[in-house]
PDB file of C-alpha atoms in Angstrom:
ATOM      1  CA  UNK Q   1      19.930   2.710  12.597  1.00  0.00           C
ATOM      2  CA  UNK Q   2      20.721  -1.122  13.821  1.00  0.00           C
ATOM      3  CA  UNK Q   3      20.018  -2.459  17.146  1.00  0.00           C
ATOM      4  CA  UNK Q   4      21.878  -5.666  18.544  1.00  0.00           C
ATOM      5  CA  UNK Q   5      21.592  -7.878  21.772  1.00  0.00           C
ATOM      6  CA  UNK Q   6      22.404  -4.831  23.939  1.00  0.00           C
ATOM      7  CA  UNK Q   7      18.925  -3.198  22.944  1.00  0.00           C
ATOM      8  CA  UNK Q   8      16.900  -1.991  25.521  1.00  0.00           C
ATOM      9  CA  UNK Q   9      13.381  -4.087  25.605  1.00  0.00           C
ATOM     10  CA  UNK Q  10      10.011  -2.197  26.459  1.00  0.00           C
ATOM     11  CA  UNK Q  11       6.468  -3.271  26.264  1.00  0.00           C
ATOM     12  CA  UNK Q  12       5.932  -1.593  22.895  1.00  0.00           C
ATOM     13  CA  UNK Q  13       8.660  -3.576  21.130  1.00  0.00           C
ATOM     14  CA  UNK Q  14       7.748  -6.406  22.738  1.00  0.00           C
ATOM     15  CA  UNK Q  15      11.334  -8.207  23.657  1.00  0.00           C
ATOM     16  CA  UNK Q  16      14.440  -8.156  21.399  1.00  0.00           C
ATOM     17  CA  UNK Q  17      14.554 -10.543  18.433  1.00  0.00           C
ATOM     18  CA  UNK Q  18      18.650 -10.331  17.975  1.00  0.00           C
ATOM     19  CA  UNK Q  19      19.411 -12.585  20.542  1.00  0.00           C
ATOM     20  CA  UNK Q  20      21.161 -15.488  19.445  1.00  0.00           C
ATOM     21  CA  UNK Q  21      19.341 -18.798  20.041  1.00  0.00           C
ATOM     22  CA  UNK Q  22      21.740 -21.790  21.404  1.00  0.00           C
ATOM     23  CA  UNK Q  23      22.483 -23.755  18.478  1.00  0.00           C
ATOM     24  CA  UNK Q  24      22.969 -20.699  16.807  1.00  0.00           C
ATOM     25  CA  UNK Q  25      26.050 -19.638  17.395  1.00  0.00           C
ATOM     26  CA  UNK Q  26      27.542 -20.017  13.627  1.00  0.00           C
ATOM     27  CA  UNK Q  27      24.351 -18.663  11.695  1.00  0.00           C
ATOM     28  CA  UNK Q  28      23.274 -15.960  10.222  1.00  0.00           C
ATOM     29  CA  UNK Q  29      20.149 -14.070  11.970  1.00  0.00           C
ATOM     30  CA  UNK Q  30      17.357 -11.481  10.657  1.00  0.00           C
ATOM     31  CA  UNK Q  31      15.544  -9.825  12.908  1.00  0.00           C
ATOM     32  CA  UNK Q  32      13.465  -6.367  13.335  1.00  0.00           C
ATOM     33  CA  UNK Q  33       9.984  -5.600  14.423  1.00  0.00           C
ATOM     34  CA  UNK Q  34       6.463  -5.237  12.250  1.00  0.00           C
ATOM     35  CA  UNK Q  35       3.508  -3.033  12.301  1.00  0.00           C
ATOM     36  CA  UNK Q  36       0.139  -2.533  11.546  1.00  0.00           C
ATOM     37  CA  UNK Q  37      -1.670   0.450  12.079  1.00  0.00           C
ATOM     38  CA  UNK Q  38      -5.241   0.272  11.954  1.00  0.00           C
ATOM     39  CA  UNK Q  39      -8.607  -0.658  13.641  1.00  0.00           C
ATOM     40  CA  UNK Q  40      -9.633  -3.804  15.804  1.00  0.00           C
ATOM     41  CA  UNK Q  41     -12.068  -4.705  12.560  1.00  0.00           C
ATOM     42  CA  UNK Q  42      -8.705  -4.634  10.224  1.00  0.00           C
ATOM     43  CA  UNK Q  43      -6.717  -7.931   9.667  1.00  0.00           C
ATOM     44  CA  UNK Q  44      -3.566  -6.199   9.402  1.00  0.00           C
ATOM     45  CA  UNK Q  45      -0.614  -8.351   6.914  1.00  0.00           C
ATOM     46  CA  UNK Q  46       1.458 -11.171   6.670  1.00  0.00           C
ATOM     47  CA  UNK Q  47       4.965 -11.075   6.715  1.00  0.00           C
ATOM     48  CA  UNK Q  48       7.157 -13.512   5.026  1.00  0.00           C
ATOM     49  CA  UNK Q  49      10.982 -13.435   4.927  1.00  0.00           C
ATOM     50  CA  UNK Q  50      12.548 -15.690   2.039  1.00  0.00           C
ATOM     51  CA  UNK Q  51      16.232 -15.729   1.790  1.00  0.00           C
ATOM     52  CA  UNK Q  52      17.554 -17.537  -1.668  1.00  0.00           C
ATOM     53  CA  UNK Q  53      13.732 -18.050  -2.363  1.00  0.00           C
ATOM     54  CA  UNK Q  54      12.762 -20.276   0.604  1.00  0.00           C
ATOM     55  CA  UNK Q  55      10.635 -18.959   2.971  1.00  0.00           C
ATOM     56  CA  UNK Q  56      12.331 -18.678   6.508  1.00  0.00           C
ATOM     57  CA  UNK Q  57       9.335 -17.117   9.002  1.00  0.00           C
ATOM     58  CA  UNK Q  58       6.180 -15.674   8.608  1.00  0.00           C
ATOM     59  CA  UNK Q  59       4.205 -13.902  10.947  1.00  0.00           C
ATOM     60  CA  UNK Q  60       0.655 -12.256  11.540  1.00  0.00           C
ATOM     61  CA  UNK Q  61       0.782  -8.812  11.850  1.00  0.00           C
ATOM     62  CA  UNK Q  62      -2.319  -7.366  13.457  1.00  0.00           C
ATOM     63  CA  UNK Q  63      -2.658  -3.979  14.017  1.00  0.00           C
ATOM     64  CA  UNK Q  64      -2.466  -4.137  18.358  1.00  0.00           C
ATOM     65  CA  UNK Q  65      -5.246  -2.905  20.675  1.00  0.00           C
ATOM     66  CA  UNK Q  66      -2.571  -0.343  22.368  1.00  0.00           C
ATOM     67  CA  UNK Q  67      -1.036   2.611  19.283  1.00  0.00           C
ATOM     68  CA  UNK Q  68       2.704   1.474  18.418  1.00  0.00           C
ATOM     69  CA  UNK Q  69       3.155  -1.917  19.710  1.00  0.00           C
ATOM     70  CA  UNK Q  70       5.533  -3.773  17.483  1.00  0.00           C
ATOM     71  CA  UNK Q  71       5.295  -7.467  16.339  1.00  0.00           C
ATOM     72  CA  UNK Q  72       8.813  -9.028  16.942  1.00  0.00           C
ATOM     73  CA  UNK Q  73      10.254 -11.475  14.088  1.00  0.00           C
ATOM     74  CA  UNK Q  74      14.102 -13.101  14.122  1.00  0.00           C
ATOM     75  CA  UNK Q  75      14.885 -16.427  11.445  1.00  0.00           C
ATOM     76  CA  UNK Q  76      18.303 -17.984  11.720  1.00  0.00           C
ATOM     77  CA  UNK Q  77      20.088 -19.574   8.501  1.00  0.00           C
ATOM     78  CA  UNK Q  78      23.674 -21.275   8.259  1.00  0.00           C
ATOM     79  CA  UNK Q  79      26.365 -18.844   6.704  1.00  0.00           C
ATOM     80  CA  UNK Q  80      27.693 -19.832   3.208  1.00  0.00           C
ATOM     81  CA  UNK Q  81      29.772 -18.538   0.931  1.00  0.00           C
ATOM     82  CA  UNK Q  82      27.859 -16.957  -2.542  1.00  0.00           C
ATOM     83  CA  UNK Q  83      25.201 -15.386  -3.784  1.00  0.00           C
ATOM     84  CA  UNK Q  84      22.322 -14.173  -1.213  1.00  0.00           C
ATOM     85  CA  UNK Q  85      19.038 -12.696  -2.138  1.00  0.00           C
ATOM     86  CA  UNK Q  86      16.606 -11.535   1.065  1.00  0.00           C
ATOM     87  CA  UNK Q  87      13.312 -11.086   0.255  1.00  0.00           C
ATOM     88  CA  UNK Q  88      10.247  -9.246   2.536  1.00  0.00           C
ATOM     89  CA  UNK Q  89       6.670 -10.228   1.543  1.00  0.00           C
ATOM     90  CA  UNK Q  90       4.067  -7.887   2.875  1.00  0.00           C
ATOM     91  CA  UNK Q  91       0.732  -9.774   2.185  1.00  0.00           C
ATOM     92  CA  UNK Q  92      -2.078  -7.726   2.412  1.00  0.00           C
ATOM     93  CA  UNK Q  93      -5.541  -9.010   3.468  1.00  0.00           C
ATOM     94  CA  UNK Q  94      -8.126  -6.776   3.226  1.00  0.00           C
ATOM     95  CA  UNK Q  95      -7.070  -3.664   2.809  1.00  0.00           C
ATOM     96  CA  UNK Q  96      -9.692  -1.751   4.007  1.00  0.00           C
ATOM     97  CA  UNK Q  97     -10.236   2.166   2.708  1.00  0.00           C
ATOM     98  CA  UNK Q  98     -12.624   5.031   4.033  1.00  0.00           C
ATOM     99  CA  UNK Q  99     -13.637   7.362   0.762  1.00  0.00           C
ATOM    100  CA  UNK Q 100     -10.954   5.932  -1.304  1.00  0.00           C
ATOM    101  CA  UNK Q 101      -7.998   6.791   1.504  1.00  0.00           C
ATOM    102  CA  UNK Q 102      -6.559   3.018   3.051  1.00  0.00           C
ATOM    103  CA  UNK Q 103      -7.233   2.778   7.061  1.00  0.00           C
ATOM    104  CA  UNK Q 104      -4.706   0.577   7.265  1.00  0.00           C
ATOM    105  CA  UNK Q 105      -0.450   0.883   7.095  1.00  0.00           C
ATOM    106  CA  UNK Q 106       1.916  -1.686   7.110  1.00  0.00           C
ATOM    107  CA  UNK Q 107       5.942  -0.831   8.271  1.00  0.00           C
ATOM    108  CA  UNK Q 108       9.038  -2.445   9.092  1.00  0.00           C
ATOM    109  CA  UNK Q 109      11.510  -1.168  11.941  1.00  0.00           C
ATOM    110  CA  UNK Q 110      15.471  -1.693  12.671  1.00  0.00           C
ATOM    111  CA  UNK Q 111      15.662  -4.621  10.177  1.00  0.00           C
ATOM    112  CA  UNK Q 112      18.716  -6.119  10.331  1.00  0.00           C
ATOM    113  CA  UNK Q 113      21.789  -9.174   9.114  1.00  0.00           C
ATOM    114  CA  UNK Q 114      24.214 -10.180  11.726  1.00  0.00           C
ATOM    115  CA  UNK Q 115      26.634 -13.261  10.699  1.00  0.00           C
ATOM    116  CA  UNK Q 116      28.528 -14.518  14.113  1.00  0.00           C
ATOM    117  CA  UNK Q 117      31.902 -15.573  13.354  1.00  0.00           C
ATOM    118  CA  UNK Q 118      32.376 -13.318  10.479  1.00  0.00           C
ATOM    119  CA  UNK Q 119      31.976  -9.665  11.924  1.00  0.00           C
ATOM    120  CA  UNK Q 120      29.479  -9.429   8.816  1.00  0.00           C
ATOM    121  CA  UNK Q 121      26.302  -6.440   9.951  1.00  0.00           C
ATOM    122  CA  UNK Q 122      23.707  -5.460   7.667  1.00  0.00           C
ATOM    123  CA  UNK Q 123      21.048  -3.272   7.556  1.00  0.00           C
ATOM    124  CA  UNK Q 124      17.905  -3.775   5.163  1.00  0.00           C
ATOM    125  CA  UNK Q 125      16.538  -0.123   6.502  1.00  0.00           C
ATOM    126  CA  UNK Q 126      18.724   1.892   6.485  1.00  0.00           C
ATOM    127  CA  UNK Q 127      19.285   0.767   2.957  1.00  0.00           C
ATOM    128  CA  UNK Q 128      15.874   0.628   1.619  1.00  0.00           C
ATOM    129  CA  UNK Q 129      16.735   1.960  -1.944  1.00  0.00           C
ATOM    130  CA  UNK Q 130      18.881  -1.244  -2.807  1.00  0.00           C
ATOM    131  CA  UNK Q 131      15.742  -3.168  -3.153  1.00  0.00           C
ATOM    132  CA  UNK Q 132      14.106  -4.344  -5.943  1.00  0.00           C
ATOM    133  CA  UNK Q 133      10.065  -3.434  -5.218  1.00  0.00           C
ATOM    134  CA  UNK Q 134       7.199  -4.705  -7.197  1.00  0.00           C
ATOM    135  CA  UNK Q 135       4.074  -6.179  -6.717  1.00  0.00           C
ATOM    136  CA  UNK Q 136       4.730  -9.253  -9.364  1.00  0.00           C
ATOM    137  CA  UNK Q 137       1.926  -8.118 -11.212  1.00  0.00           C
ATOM    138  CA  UNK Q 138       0.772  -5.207 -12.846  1.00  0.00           C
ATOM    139  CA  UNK Q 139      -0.205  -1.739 -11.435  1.00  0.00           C
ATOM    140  CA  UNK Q 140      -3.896   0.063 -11.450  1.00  0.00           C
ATOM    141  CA  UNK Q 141      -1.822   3.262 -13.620  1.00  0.00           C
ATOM    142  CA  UNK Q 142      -0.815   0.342 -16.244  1.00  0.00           C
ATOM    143  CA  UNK Q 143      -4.082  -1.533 -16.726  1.00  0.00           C
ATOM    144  CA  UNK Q 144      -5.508   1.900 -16.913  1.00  0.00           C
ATOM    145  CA  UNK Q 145      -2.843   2.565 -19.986  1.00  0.00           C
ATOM    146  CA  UNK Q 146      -4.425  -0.340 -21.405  1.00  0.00           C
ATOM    147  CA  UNK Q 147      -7.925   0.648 -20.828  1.00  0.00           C
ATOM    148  CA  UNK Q 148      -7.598   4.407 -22.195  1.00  0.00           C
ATOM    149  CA  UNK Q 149      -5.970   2.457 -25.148  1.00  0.00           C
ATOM    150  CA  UNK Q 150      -8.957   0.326 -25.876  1.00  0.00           C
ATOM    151  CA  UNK Q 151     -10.918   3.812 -26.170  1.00  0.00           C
ATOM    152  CA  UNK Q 152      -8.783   6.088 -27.697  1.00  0.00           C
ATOM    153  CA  UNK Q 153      -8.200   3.461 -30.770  1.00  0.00           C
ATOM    154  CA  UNK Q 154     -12.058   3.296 -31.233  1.00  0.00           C
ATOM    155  CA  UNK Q 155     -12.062   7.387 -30.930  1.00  0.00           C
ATOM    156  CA  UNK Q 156     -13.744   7.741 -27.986  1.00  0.00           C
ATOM    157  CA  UNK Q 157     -12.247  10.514 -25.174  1.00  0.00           C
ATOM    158  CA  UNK Q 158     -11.464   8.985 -21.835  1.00  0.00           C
ATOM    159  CA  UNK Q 159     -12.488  12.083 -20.224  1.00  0.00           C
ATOM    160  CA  UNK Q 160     -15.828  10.983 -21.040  1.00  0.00           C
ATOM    161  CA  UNK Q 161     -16.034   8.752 -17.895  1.00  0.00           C
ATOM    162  CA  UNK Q 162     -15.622  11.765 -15.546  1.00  0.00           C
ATOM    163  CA  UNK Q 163     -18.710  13.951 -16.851  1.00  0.00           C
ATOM    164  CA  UNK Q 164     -20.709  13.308 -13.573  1.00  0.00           C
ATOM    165  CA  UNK Q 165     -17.426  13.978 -11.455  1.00  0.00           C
ATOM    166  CA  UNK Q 166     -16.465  17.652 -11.848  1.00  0.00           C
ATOM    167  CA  UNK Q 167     -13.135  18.562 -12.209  1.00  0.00           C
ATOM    168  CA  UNK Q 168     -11.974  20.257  -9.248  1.00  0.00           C
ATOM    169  CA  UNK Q 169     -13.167  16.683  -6.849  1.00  0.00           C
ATOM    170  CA  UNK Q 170     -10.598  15.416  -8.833  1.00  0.00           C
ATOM    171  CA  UNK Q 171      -7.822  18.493  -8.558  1.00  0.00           C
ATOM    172  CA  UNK Q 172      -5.661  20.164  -5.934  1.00  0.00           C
ATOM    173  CA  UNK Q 173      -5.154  17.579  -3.041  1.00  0.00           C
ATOM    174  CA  UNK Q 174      -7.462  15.123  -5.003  1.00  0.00           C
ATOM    175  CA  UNK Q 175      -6.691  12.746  -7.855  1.00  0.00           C
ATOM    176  CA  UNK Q 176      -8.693  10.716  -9.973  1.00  0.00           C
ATOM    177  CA  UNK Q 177      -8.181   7.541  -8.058  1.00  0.00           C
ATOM    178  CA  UNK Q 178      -8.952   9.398  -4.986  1.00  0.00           C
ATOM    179  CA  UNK Q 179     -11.625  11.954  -5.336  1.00  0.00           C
ATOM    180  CA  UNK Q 180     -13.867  13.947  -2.953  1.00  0.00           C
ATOM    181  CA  UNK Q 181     -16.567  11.810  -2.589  1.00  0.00           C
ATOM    182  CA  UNK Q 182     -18.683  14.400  -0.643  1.00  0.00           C
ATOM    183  CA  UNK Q 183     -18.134  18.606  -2.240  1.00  0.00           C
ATOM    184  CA  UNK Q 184     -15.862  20.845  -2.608  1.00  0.00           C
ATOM    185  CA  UNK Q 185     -16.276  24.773  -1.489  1.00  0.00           C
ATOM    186  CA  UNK Q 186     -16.057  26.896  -3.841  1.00  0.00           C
ATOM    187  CA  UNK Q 187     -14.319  29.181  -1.745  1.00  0.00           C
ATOM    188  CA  UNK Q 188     -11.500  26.660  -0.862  1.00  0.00           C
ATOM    189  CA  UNK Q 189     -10.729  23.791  -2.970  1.00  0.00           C
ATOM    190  CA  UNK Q 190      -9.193  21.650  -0.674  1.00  0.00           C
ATOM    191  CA  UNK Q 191     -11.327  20.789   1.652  1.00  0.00           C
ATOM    192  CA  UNK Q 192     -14.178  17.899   1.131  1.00  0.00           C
ATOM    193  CA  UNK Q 193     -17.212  18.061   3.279  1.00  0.00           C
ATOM    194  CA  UNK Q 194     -19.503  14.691   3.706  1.00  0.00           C
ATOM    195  CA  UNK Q 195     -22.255  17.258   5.151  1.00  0.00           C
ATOM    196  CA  UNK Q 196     -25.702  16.075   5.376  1.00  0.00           C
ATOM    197  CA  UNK Q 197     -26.142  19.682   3.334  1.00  0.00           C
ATOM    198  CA  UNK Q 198     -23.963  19.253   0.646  1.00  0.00           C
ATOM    199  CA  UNK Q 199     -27.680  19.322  -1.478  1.00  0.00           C
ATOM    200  CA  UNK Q 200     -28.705  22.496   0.312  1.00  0.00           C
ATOM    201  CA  UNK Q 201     -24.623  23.926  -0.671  1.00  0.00           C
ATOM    202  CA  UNK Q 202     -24.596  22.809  -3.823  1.00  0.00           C
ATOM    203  CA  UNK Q 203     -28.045  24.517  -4.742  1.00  0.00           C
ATOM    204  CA  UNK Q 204     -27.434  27.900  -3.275  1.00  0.00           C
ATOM    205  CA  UNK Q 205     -23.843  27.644  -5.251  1.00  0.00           C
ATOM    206  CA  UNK Q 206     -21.619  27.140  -1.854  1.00  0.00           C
ATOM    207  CA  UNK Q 207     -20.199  23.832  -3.095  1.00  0.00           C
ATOM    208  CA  UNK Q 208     -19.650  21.267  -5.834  1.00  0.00           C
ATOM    209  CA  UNK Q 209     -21.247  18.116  -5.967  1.00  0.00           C
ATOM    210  CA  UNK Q 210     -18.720  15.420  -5.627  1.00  0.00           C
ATOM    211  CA  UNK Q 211     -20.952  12.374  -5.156  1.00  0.00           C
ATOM    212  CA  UNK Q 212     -21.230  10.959  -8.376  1.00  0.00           C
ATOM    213  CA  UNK Q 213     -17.478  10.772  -8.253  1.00  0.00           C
ATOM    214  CA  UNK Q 214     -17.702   7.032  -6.211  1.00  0.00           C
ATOM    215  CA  UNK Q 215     -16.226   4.403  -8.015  1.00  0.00           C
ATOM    216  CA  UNK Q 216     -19.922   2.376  -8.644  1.00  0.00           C
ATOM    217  CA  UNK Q 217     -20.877   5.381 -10.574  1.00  0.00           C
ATOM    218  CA  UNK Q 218     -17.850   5.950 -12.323  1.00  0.00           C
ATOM    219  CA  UNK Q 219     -17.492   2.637 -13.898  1.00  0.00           C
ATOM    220  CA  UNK Q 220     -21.361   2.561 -14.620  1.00  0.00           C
ATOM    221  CA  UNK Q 221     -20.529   5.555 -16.768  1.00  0.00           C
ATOM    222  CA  UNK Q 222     -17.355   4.583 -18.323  1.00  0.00           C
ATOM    223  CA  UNK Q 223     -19.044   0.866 -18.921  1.00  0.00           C
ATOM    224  CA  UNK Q 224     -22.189   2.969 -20.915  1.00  0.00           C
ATOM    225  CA  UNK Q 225     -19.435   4.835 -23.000  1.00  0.00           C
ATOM    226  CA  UNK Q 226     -17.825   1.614 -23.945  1.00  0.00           C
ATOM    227  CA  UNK Q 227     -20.778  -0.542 -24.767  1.00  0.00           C
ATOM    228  CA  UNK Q 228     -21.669   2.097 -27.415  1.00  0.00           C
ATOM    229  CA  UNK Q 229     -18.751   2.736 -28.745  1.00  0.00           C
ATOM    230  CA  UNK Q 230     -16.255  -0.753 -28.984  1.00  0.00           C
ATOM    231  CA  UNK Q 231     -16.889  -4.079 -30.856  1.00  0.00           C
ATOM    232  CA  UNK Q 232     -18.254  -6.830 -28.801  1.00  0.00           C
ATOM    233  CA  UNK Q 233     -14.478  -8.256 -28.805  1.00  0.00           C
ATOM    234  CA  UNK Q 234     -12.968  -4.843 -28.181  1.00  0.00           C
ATOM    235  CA  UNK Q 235     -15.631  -4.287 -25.237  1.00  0.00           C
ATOM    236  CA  UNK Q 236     -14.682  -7.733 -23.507  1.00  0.00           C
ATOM    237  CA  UNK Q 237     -11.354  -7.644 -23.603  1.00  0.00           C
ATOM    238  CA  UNK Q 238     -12.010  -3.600 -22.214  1.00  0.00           C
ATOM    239  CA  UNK Q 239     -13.857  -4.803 -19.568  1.00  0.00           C
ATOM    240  CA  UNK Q 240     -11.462  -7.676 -18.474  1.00  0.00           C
ATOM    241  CA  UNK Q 241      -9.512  -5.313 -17.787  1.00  0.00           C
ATOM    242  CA  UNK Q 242     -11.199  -3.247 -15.863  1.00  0.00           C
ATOM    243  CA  UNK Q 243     -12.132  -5.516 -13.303  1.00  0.00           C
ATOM    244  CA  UNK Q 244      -8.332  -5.898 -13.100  1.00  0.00           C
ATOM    245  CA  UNK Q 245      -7.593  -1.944 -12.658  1.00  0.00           C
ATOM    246  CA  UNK Q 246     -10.341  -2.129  -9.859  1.00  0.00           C
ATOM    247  CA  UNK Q 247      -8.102  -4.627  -7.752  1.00  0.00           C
ATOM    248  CA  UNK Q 248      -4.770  -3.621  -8.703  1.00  0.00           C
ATOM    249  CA  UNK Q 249      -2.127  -2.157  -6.345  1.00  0.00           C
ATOM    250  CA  UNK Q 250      -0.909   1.297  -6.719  1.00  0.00           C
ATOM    251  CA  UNK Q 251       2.646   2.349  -7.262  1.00  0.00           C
ATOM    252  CA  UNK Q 252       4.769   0.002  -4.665  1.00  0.00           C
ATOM    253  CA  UNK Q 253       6.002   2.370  -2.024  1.00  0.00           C
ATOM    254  CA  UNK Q 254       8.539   1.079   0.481  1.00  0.00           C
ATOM    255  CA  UNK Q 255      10.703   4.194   1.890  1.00  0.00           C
ATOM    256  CA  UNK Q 256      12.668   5.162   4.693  1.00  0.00           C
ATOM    257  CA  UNK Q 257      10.843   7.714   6.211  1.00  0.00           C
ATOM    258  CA  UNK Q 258      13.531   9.773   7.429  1.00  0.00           C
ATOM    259  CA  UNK Q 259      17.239  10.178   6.323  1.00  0.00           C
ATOM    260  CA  UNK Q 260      18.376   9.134  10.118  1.00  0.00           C
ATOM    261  CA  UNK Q 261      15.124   6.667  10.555  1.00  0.00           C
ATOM    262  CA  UNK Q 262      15.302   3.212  11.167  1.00  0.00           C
ATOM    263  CA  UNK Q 263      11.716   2.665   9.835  1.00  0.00           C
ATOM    264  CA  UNK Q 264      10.580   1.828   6.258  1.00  0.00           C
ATOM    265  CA  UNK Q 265       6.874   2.595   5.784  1.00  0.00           C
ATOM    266  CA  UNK Q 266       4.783   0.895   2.580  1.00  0.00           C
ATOM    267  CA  UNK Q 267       2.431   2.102   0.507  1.00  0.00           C
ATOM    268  CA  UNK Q 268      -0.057   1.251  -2.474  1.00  0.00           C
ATOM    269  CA  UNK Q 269      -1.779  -2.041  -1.035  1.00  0.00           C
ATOM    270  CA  UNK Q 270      -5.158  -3.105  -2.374  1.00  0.00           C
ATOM    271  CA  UNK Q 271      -7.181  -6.342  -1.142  1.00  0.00           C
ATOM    272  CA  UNK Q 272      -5.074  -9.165  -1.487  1.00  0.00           C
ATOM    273  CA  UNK Q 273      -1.696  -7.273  -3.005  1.00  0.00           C
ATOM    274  CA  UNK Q 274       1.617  -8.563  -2.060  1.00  0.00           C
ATOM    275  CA  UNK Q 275       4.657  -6.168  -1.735  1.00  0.00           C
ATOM    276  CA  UNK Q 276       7.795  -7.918  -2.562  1.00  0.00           C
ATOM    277  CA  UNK Q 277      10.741  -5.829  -1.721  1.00  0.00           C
ATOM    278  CA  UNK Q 278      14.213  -7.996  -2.411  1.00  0.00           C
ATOM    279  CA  UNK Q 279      18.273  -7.364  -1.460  1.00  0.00           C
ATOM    280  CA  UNK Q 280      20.244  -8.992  -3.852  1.00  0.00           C
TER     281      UNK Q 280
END
């Protein structure tokens, strides 16, 4: 799960970060490679290492013209006895989506503390559930709390935002933050078609009509069923946040991906989201 100085180097890692620098000798190191998966359009993340809450390297990820080539990163800091918090900052720019699903995902590979002098090895991957995870601000399932609140006090269903976005685009291997955006067969739930016939389907019964299930639409109807029905106070503060729950960062995911893995894959970016995962 570690690798050290003895690591063999290959074009996709792109050189070994655990070598010790001269001047080194006595410090601490963190190394382990980035990466961004995505398109040539996407601006990949920022990485930021902080250990005791001062930043120590940060690096551009960009997701690389050739599939799986890593972004190197290594920070050096003198060994001292007491407390030590490590902290990774995956900054987000933006995160672009296709139909609601992110193009884009960030991960983190072989992270690991070695302390020269002290026989002292650590490794941040293979012990991902240690760390603390959040986004330092609140998710899109909270605000929504706080939204459905707003509604249900004033008696109004918050169902009543999803009557132009049937039920099953929102079932089976759909959610309501991730619809179909195109139909659903009624033969076979789980698959979404962006057809140019989805009209054609839909009116000979093939298919349900998913499009009104886009996010412009759906907040056009949930904003009609709230001006009616809240105070002009209620309705602001409703609305505020709203606009909130439609930049907010889903559940923070950061998880080995396999039991033997050495690589911790993230999850529930939006634009502009930081993850903040820290190893006290």
């Amino acid at each position: 799960g570690t690798l050290d100085n003895r690591a063999v180097e290959s074009e996709g890692w792109g050189g070994n970060p655990f070598e010790h620098d001269a001047g080194h000798e006595g410090d601490c190191m963190i190394a382990g490679w980035a990466l961004a998966k995505g398109t040539g359009d996407d601006d990949g993340f920022t990485l930021t290492v902080q250990v005791n809450g001062t930043d120590r390297v940060r690096t551009e990820v960009l997701p690389p013209e050739k599939p799986n080539v890593f972004t190197p990163f290594e920070l050096f800091f003198p060994h001292a006895p007491g407390p030590l918090n490590v902290s990774f900052l995956l900054s987000a720019g933006q995160h672009r989506k296709d139909r609601g699903v992110p193009v884009e995902s960030y991960s983190l590979h072989h992270v690991t503390m070695r302390c020269r002098g002290s026989a002292f090895k650590y490794s941040f991957t293979l012990n991902d559930t240690m760390a603390e995870v959040s986004w330092g601000r609140k998710t899109r399932m909270q605000l929504r709390a706080e939204t459905d609140a707003i509604l249900t006090a004033a008696s109004v269903s918050t169902e009543e935002r999803f009557a132009d976005c049937p039920e099953e685009c929102r079932s089976g291997e759909f959610s309501d933050a991730v619809p179909c955006l195109g139909s659903v067969f009624t033969w076979s739930k789980r698959r979404c078609t962006y057809s140019d016939y989805i009209s054609w389907y839909v009116e000979k019964g093939y298919a349900i009509d998913c499009r009104r299930c886009n996010e412009n639409d759906m907040v056009a109807k949930e904003r009609e069923v709230a001006s009616k029905a809240l105070s002009e106070a209620d309705f602001a503060k409703w609305y505020s946040l709203l606009q909130e729950v439609l930049t907010a960062p889903d559940d923070p995911g950061y998880l080995r991906q396999s039991q033997s893995g050495c690589t911790i894959s993230t999850a529930g970016f939006n634009n502009n989201t930081v993850l903040r995962a820290t190893y006290f």
